[in-house]
mmCIF file of C-alpha atoms and ligand atoms in Angstrom:
data_model
loop_
_atom_site.group_PDB
_atom_site.id
_atom_site.type_symbol
_atom_site.label_atom_id
_atom_site.label_comp_id
_atom_site.label_asym_id
_atom_site.label_seq_id
_atom_site.Cartn_x
_atom_site.Cartn_y
_atom_site.Cartn_z
ATOM 1 C CA MET A 27 0.000 0.000 0.000
ATOM 2 C CA THR A 28 1.396 3.445 -0.929
ATOM 3 C CA ILE A 29 1.033 6.714 0.917
ATOM 4 C CA PHE A 30 -1.560 7.796 -1.669
ATOM 5 C CA THR A 31 -3.823 4.864 -0.744
ATOM 6 C CA LYS A 32 -3.620 6.042 2.865
ATOM 7 C CA ILE A 33 -4.618 9.534 1.702
ATOM 8 C CA ILE A 34 -7.557 8.085 -0.278
ATOM 9 C CA ASN A 35 -8.637 6.123 2.819
ATOM 10 C CA GLY A 36 -8.390 9.216 5.019
ATOM 11 C CA GLU A 37 -5.637 7.673 7.182
ATOM 12 C CA ILE A 38 -3.314 10.538 6.207
ATOM 13 C CA PRO A 39 -4.722 14.053 5.750
ATOM 14 C CA CYS A 40 -4.404 16.028 2.540
ATOM 15 C CA ASN A 41 -5.286 19.502 1.337
ATOM 16 C CA LYS A 42 -8.094 18.428 -0.961
ATOM 17 C CA VAL A 43 -9.088 20.336 -4.103
ATOM 18 C CA LEU A 44 -11.688 18.057 -5.674
ATOM 19 C CA GLU A 45 -12.977 14.508 -5.231
ATOM 20 C CA ASN A 46 -15.517 12.210 -6.825
ATOM 21 C CA ASP A 47 -16.163 8.455 -6.619
ATOM 22 C CA ASP A 48 -13.178 7.599 -8.805
ATOM 23 C CA PHE A 49 -10.566 10.374 -8.487
ATOM 24 C CA LEU A 50 -8.955 12.709 -5.962
ATOM 25 C CA ALA A 51 -7.003 15.959 -6.399
ATOM 26 C CA PHE A 52 -4.934 17.500 -3.593
ATOM 27 C CA HIS A 53 -2.026 19.903 -3.091
ATOM 28 C CA ASP A 54 1.480 18.457 -3.306
ATOM 29 C CA ILE A 55 3.249 18.602 0.055
ATOM 30 C CA ASN A 56 6.418 19.915 -1.627
ATOM 31 C CA PRO A 57 5.175 22.290 -4.360
ATOM 32 C CA LYS A 58 7.390 22.971 -7.369
ATOM 33 C CA ALA A 59 5.176 25.782 -8.732
ATOM 34 C CA PRO A 60 2.796 28.351 -7.172
ATOM 35 C CA ILE A 61 0.036 25.812 -7.791
ATOM 36 C CA HIS A 62 1.052 22.136 -7.662
ATOM 37 C CA ILE A 63 -1.764 19.604 -7.511
ATOM 38 C CA LEU A 64 -1.576 15.814 -7.540
ATOM 39 C CA ILE A 65 -4.386 14.041 -9.377
ATOM 40 C CA ILE A 66 -4.879 10.335 -8.701
ATOM 41 C CA PRO A 67 -7.325 7.527 -9.427
ATOM 42 C CA LYS A 68 -8.754 5.827 -6.343
ATOM 43 C CA ILE A 69 -8.125 2.381 -7.777
ATOM 44 C CA GLU A 70 -4.594 1.104 -7.287
ATOM 45 C CA VAL A 71 -2.694 1.529 -10.557
ATOM 46 C CA GLU A 72 1.084 1.648 -10.391
ATOM 47 C CA ASN A 73 1.774 4.142 -13.158
ATOM 48 C CA PHE A 74 0.838 5.379 -16.620
ATOM 49 C CA GLN A 75 2.189 2.244 -18.276
ATOM 50 C CA GLN A 76 -0.381 0.179 -16.354
ATOM 51 C CA VAL A 77 -3.487 2.371 -16.642
ATOM 52 C CA THR A 78 -6.415 1.511 -18.925
ATOM 53 C CA PRO A 79 -7.800 3.918 -21.532
ATOM 54 C CA GLU A 80 -11.127 3.783 -19.649
ATOM 55 C CA THR A 81 -9.561 5.108 -16.438
ATOM 56 C CA MET A 82 -7.657 7.727 -18.428
ATOM 57 C CA ALA A 83 -10.902 8.933 -20.017
ATOM 58 C CA GLY A 84 -12.334 9.722 -16.590
ATOM 59 C CA LEU A 85 -9.031 11.113 -15.352
ATOM 60 C CA THR A 86 -8.864 13.463 -18.323
ATOM 61 C CA ALA A 87 -12.297 14.962 -17.628
ATOM 62 C CA PHE A 88 -11.519 15.202 -13.905
ATOM 63 C CA THR A 89 -8.184 16.935 -14.575
ATOM 64 C CA GLN A 90 -9.864 19.473 -16.848
ATOM 65 C CA GLU A 91 -12.398 20.143 -14.072
ATOM 66 C CA VAL A 92 -9.608 20.702 -11.523
ATOM 67 C CA ALA A 93 -7.785 23.072 -13.882
ATOM 68 C CA THR A 94 -10.968 25.081 -14.437
ATOM 69 C CA LEU A 95 -11.782 25.137 -10.719
ATOM 70 C CA LEU A 96 -8.353 26.657 -9.981
ATOM 71 C CA GLY A 97 -8.549 29.109 -12.913
ATOM 72 C CA LEU A 98 -5.621 27.432 -14.670
ATOM 73 C CA ASP A 99 -7.633 26.930 -17.846
ATOM 74 C CA LYS A 100 -7.216 30.640 -18.637
ATOM 75 C CA ASN A 101 -3.412 31.017 -18.785
ATOM 76 C CA GLY A 102 -2.385 27.394 -18.999
ATOM 77 C CA TYR A 103 -0.592 24.784 -16.986
ATOM 78 C CA ARG A 104 1.749 21.814 -17.213
ATOM 79 C CA LEU A 105 0.660 18.207 -16.706
ATOM 80 C CA ILE A 106 3.355 15.629 -15.911
ATOM 81 C CA THR A 107 3.440 11.996 -14.931
ATOM 82 C CA ASN A 108 6.672 10.336 -13.866
ATOM 83 C CA ASN A 109 6.703 6.706 -14.963
ATOM 84 C CA GLY A 110 9.011 4.233 -13.235
ATOM 85 C CA SER A 111 12.487 4.718 -11.823
ATOM 86 C CA ASP A 112 14.059 6.336 -14.901
ATOM 87 C CA GLY A 113 11.098 8.717 -15.007
ATOM 88 C CA GLY A 114 11.717 9.753 -11.416
ATOM 89 C CA GLN A 115 8.571 8.173 -9.967
ATOM 90 C CA GLU A 116 8.789 7.970 -6.178
ATOM 91 C CA VAL A 117 5.221 7.059 -5.221
ATOM 92 C CA MET A 118 4.110 3.906 -7.030
ATOM 93 C CA HIS A 119 0.471 4.930 -7.437
ATOM 94 C CA LEU A 120 -0.411 6.662 -10.718
ATOM 95 C CA HIS A 121 -0.498 10.429 -10.319
ATOM 96 C CA PHE A 122 -0.402 13.464 -12.534
ATOM 97 C CA HIS A 123 1.315 16.657 -11.420
ATOM 98 C CA LEU A 124 -0.758 19.703 -12.409
ATOM 99 C CA LEU A 125 1.552 22.721 -12.250
ATOM 100 C CA GLY A 126 0.653 26.347 -12.830
ATOM 101 C CA GLY A 127 0.136 29.801 -11.410
ATOM 102 C CA ALA A 128 3.219 31.250 -13.166
ATOM 103 C CA LYS A 129 5.025 31.075 -16.487
ATOM 104 C CA LEU A 130 6.872 27.808 -16.041
ATOM 105 C CA ASN A 131 10.468 27.300 -17.120
ATOM 106 C CA TRP A 132 10.953 24.882 -19.998
ATOM 107 C CA SER A 133 14.385 25.896 -21.290
ATOM 108 C CA HIS A 134 16.206 23.607 -18.898
ATOM 109 C CA LEU A 135 14.645 20.722 -20.830
ATOM 110 C CA SER A 136 14.314 22.013 -24.387
ATOM 111 C CA ASP A 137 17.834 23.508 -24.597
ATOM 112 C CA SER A 138 19.566 20.490 -23.162
ATOM 113 C CA ASP A 139 21.844 18.278 -25.152
ATOM 114 C CA SER A 140 20.084 14.912 -25.164
ATOM 115 C CA LYS A 141 23.447 13.182 -24.684
ATOM 116 C CA LYS A 142 23.681 14.798 -21.247
ATOM 117 C CA PHE A 143 20.677 12.792 -20.132
ATOM 118 C CA ILE A 144 22.503 9.467 -20.460
HETATM 119 P P1 LIG B 5 6.701 11.418 -8.036
HETATM 120 O O1 LIG B 5 8.165 11.736 -7.859
HETATM 121 O O2 LIG B 5 6.365 10.019 -7.590
HETATM 122 O O3 LIG B 5 6.220 11.712 -9.427
HETATM 123 O O4 LIG B 5 5.925 12.450 -7.136
HETATM 124 C C1 LIG B 5 5.468 12.169 -5.847
HETATM 125 C C2 LIG B 5 4.959 13.477 -5.278
HETATM 126 O O5 LIG B 5 4.216 13.185 -4.109
HETATM 127 C C3 LIG B 5 6.069 14.457 -4.891
HETATM 128 O O6 LIG B 5 5.895 15.678 -5.592
HETATM 129 C C4 LIG B 5 5.873 14.620 -3.375
HETATM 130 O O7 LIG B 5 6.117 15.934 -2.942
HETATM 131 C C5 LIG B 5 4.433 14.210 -3.181
HETATM 132 N N1 LIG B 5 4.130 13.631 -1.867
HETATM 133 C C6 LIG B 5 4.797 12.602 -1.257
HETATM 134 N N2 LIG B 5 4.219 12.303 -0.093
HETATM 135 C C7 LIG B 5 3.162 13.149 0.051
HETATM 136 C C8 LIG B 5 2.169 13.314 1.077
HETATM 137 O O8 LIG B 5 2.128 12.625 2.082
HETATM 138 N N3 LIG B 5 1.234 14.276 0.857
HETATM 139 C C9 LIG B 5 1.226 15.050 -0.259
HETATM 140 N N4 LIG B 5 0.253 15.966 -0.364
HETATM 141 N N5 LIG B 5 2.143 14.918 -1.237
HETATM 142 C C10 LIG B 5 3.111 13.980 -1.079
#
């Protein structure tokens, strides 16, 4: 069981943004942008590689609702999922990082020499 399952079960508190029967959105404990939300399915799915298109359909609509609720639909946002160890995934329960509230830096990725990644 991951820490996110404990959050879903209410065993660990979270700063909730939105919830329905299938999904939960809450503030990241260590924000990397003015607004940093984690969006998760309530069913246990390890990561993006494991998720079904059906779950992703609901997660997409839920994520759009969260973005609108926080006003991020107006100026934009970044949506990231880290998949597995090379992707930097630390919590093995599928989650999307919704980042916004400022113009986010991208140059550190787009200007990089791809050879430096390996
Ligand atoms: P990952 O590296 O797996 O993509 O991201 C995991 C995220 O979960 C990190 O951004 C981390 O700050 C966040 N996180 C880890 N534990 C907790 C917690 O107990 N509560 C909340 N709200 N966020 C957490």
